[in-house]
Structures are given as structure tokens and as C-alpha cells.
PDB file of C-alpha atoms in Angstrom:
ATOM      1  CA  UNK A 802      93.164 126.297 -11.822  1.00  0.00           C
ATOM      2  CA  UNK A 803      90.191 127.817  -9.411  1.00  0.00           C
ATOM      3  CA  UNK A 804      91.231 127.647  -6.164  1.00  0.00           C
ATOM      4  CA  UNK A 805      88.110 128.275  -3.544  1.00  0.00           C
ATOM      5  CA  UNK A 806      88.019 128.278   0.100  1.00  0.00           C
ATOM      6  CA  UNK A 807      85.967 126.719   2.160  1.00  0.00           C
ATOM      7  CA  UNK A 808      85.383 125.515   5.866  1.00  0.00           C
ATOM      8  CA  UNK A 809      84.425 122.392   7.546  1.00  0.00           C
ATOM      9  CA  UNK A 810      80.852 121.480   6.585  1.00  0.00           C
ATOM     10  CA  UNK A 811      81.282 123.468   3.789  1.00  0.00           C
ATOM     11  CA  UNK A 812      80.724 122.149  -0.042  1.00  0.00           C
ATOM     12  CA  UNK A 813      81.791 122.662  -3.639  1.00  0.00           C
ATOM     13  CA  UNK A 814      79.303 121.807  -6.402  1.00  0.00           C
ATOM     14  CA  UNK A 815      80.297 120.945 -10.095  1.00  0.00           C
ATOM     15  CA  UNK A 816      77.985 120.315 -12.753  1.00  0.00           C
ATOM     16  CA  UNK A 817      77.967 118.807 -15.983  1.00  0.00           C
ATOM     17  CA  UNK A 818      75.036 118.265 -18.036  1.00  0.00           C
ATOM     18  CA  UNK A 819      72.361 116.737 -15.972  1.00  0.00           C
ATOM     19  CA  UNK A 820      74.772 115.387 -13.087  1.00  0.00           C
ATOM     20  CA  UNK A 821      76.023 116.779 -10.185  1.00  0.00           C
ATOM     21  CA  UNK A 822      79.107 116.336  -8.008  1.00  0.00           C
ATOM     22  CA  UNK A 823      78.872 117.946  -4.706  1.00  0.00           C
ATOM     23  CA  UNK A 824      82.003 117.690  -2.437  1.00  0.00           C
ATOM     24  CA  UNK A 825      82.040 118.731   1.041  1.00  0.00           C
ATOM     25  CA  UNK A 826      84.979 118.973   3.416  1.00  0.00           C
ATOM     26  CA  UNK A 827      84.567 116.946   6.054  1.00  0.00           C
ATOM     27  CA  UNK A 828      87.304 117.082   8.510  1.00  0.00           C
ATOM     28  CA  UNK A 829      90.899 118.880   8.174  1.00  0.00           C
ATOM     29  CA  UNK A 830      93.471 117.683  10.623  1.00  0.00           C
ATOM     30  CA  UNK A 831      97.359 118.274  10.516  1.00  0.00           C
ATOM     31  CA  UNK A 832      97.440 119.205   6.807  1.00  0.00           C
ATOM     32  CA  UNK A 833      95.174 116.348   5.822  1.00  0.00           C
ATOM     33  CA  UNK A 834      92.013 116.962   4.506  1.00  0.00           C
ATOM     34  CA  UNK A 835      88.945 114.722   4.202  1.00  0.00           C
ATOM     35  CA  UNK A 836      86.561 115.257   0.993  1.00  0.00           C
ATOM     36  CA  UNK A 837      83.145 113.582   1.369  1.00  0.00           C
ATOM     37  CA  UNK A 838      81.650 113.396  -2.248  1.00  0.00           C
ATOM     38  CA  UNK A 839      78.026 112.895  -3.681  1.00  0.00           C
ATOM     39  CA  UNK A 840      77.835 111.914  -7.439  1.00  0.00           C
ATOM     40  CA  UNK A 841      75.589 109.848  -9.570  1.00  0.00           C
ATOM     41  CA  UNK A 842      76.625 105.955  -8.954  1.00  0.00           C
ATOM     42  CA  UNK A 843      77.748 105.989 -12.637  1.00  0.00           C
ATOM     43  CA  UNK A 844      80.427 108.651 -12.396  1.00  0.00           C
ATOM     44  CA  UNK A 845      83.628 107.294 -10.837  1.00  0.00           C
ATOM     45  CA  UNK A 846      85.545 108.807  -8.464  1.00  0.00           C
ATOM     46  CA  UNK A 847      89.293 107.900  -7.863  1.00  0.00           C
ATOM     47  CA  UNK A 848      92.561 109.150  -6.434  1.00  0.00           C
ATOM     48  CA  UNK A 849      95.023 110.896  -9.052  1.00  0.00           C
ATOM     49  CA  UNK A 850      97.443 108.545  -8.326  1.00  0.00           C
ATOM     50  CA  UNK A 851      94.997 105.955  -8.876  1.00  0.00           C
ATOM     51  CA  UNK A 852      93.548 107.356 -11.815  1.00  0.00           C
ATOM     52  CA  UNK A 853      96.816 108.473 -13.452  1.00  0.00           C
ATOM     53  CA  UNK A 854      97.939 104.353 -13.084  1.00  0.00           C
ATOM     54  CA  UNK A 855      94.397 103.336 -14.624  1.00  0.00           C
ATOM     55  CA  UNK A 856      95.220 105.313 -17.774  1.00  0.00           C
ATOM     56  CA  UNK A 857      99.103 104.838 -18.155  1.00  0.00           C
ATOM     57  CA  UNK A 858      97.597 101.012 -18.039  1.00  0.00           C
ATOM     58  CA  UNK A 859      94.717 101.855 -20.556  1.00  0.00           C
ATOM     59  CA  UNK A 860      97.025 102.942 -22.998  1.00  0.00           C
ATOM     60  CA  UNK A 861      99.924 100.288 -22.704  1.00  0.00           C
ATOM     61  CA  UNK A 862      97.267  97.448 -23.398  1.00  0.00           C
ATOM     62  CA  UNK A 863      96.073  99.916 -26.481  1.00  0.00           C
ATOM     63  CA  UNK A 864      99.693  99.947 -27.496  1.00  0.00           C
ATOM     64  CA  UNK A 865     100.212  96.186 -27.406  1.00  0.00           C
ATOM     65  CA  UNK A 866      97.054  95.259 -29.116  1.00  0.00           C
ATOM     66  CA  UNK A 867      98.216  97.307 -31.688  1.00  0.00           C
ATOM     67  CA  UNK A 868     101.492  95.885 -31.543  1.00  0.00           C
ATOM     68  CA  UNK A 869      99.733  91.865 -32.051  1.00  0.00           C
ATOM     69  CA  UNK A 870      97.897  93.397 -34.154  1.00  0.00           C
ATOM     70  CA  UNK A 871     100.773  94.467 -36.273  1.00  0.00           C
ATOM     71  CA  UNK A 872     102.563  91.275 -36.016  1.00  0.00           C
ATOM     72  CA  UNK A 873      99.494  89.601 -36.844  1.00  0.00           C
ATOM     73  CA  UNK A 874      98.815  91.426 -40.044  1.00  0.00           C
ATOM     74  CA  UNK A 875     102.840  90.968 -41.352  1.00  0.00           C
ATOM     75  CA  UNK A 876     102.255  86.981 -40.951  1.00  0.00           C
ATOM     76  CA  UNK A 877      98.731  86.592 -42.680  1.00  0.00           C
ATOM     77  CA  UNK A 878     100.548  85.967 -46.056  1.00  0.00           C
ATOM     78  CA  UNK A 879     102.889  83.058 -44.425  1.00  0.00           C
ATOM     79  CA  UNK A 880      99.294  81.958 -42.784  1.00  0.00           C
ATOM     80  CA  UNK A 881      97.252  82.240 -45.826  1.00  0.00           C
ATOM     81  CA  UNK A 882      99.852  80.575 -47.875  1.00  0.00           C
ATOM     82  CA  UNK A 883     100.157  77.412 -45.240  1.00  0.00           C
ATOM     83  CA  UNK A 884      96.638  77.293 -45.331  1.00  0.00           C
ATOM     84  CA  UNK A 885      96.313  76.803 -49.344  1.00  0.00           C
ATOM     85  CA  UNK A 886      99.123  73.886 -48.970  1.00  0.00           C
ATOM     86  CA  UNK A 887      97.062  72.252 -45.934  1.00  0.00           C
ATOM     87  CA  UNK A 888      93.684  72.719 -48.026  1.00  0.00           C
ATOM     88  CA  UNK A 889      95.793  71.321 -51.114  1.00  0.00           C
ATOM     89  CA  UNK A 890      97.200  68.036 -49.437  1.00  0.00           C
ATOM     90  CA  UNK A 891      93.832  67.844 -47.765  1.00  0.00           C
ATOM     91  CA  UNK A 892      92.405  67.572 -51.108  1.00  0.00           C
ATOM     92  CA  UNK A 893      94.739  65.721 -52.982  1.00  0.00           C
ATOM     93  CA  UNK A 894      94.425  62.809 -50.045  1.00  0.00           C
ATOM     94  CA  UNK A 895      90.657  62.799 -50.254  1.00  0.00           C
ATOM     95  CA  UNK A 896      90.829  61.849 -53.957  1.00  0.00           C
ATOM     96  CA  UNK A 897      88.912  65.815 -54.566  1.00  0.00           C
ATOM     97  CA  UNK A 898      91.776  67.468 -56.288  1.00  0.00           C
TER      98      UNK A 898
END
């Protein structure tokens, strides 16, 4: 981890590729510190916390589509197999079979 020091007023600038993120200390007051940040409109800026919840949430709705989608392979011959006996009595009712 870099660890830099700065003073009120003072900023940090990170770039990547063409964009730039340029965070300034704004205020530091009983062990609280305020960050004011500048950034492109398309790069999005969160709280750990925040962000740490956004991915645990990302990856438990990854896990449960995979999960459906699991179930819903292991029933496609039961659902195949109705569907030839619907499409058969279908037929065999119209007169077509």
C-alpha cells in the first residue's frame, strides 16, 4: 500500500488511461477526514463498505442464476418429454396424427 501525506487543500491524483481521479482533502476534524473527489461522471465512486456489499451481492445473484440454471437444465428431459405427450394428444384430438 502507498501511504502519502498530505494537508488540507492538498490533493492526490491517480490516473488510468485517459481518466483522471483527483482527490483532495478537504477538512480533517477529530480523526475524521473529508475527501472531496473529481472523476469522469462514468467512473463510480463508493464507500468500501458500500462497495464490498455491491459485490458480495453481484456474486450471490451470479451464484443463483447458475443455480436455476442448473435446475433448469436437470428438468429439460421431464419438460421435453411432457411436451411430446401434449403435442401427441394435441394431435391425435385434431384428427392430424
Amino acid at each position: 500500500m502507498l501511504i502519502l501525506s498530505r494537508k488540507i487543500g492538498e490533493s492526490i491524483v491517480i490516473q488510468v488511461g485517459d481518466k483522471k481521479i483527483k482527490f483532495t482533502v478537504v477538512e480533517m476534524n477529530n480523526g475524521n477526514i473529508k475527501i472531496g473527489f473529481e472523476a469522469p461522471k462514468d467512473i463510480k465512486i463508493y464507500r468500501n463498505e458500500v462497495y464490498e456489499e455491491i459485490v458480495t451481492q453481484n456474486k450471490a445473484s451470479i451464484l443463483s442464476s447458475v443455480d436455476k440454471l442448473k435446475v433448469l437444465i436437470e428438468s429439460m428431459p421431464n419438460r421435453i418429454k411432457k411436451a411430446k405427450n401434449i403435442k401427441a394428444e394435441e394431435e391425435e384430438i385434431d384428427g392430424t396424427k
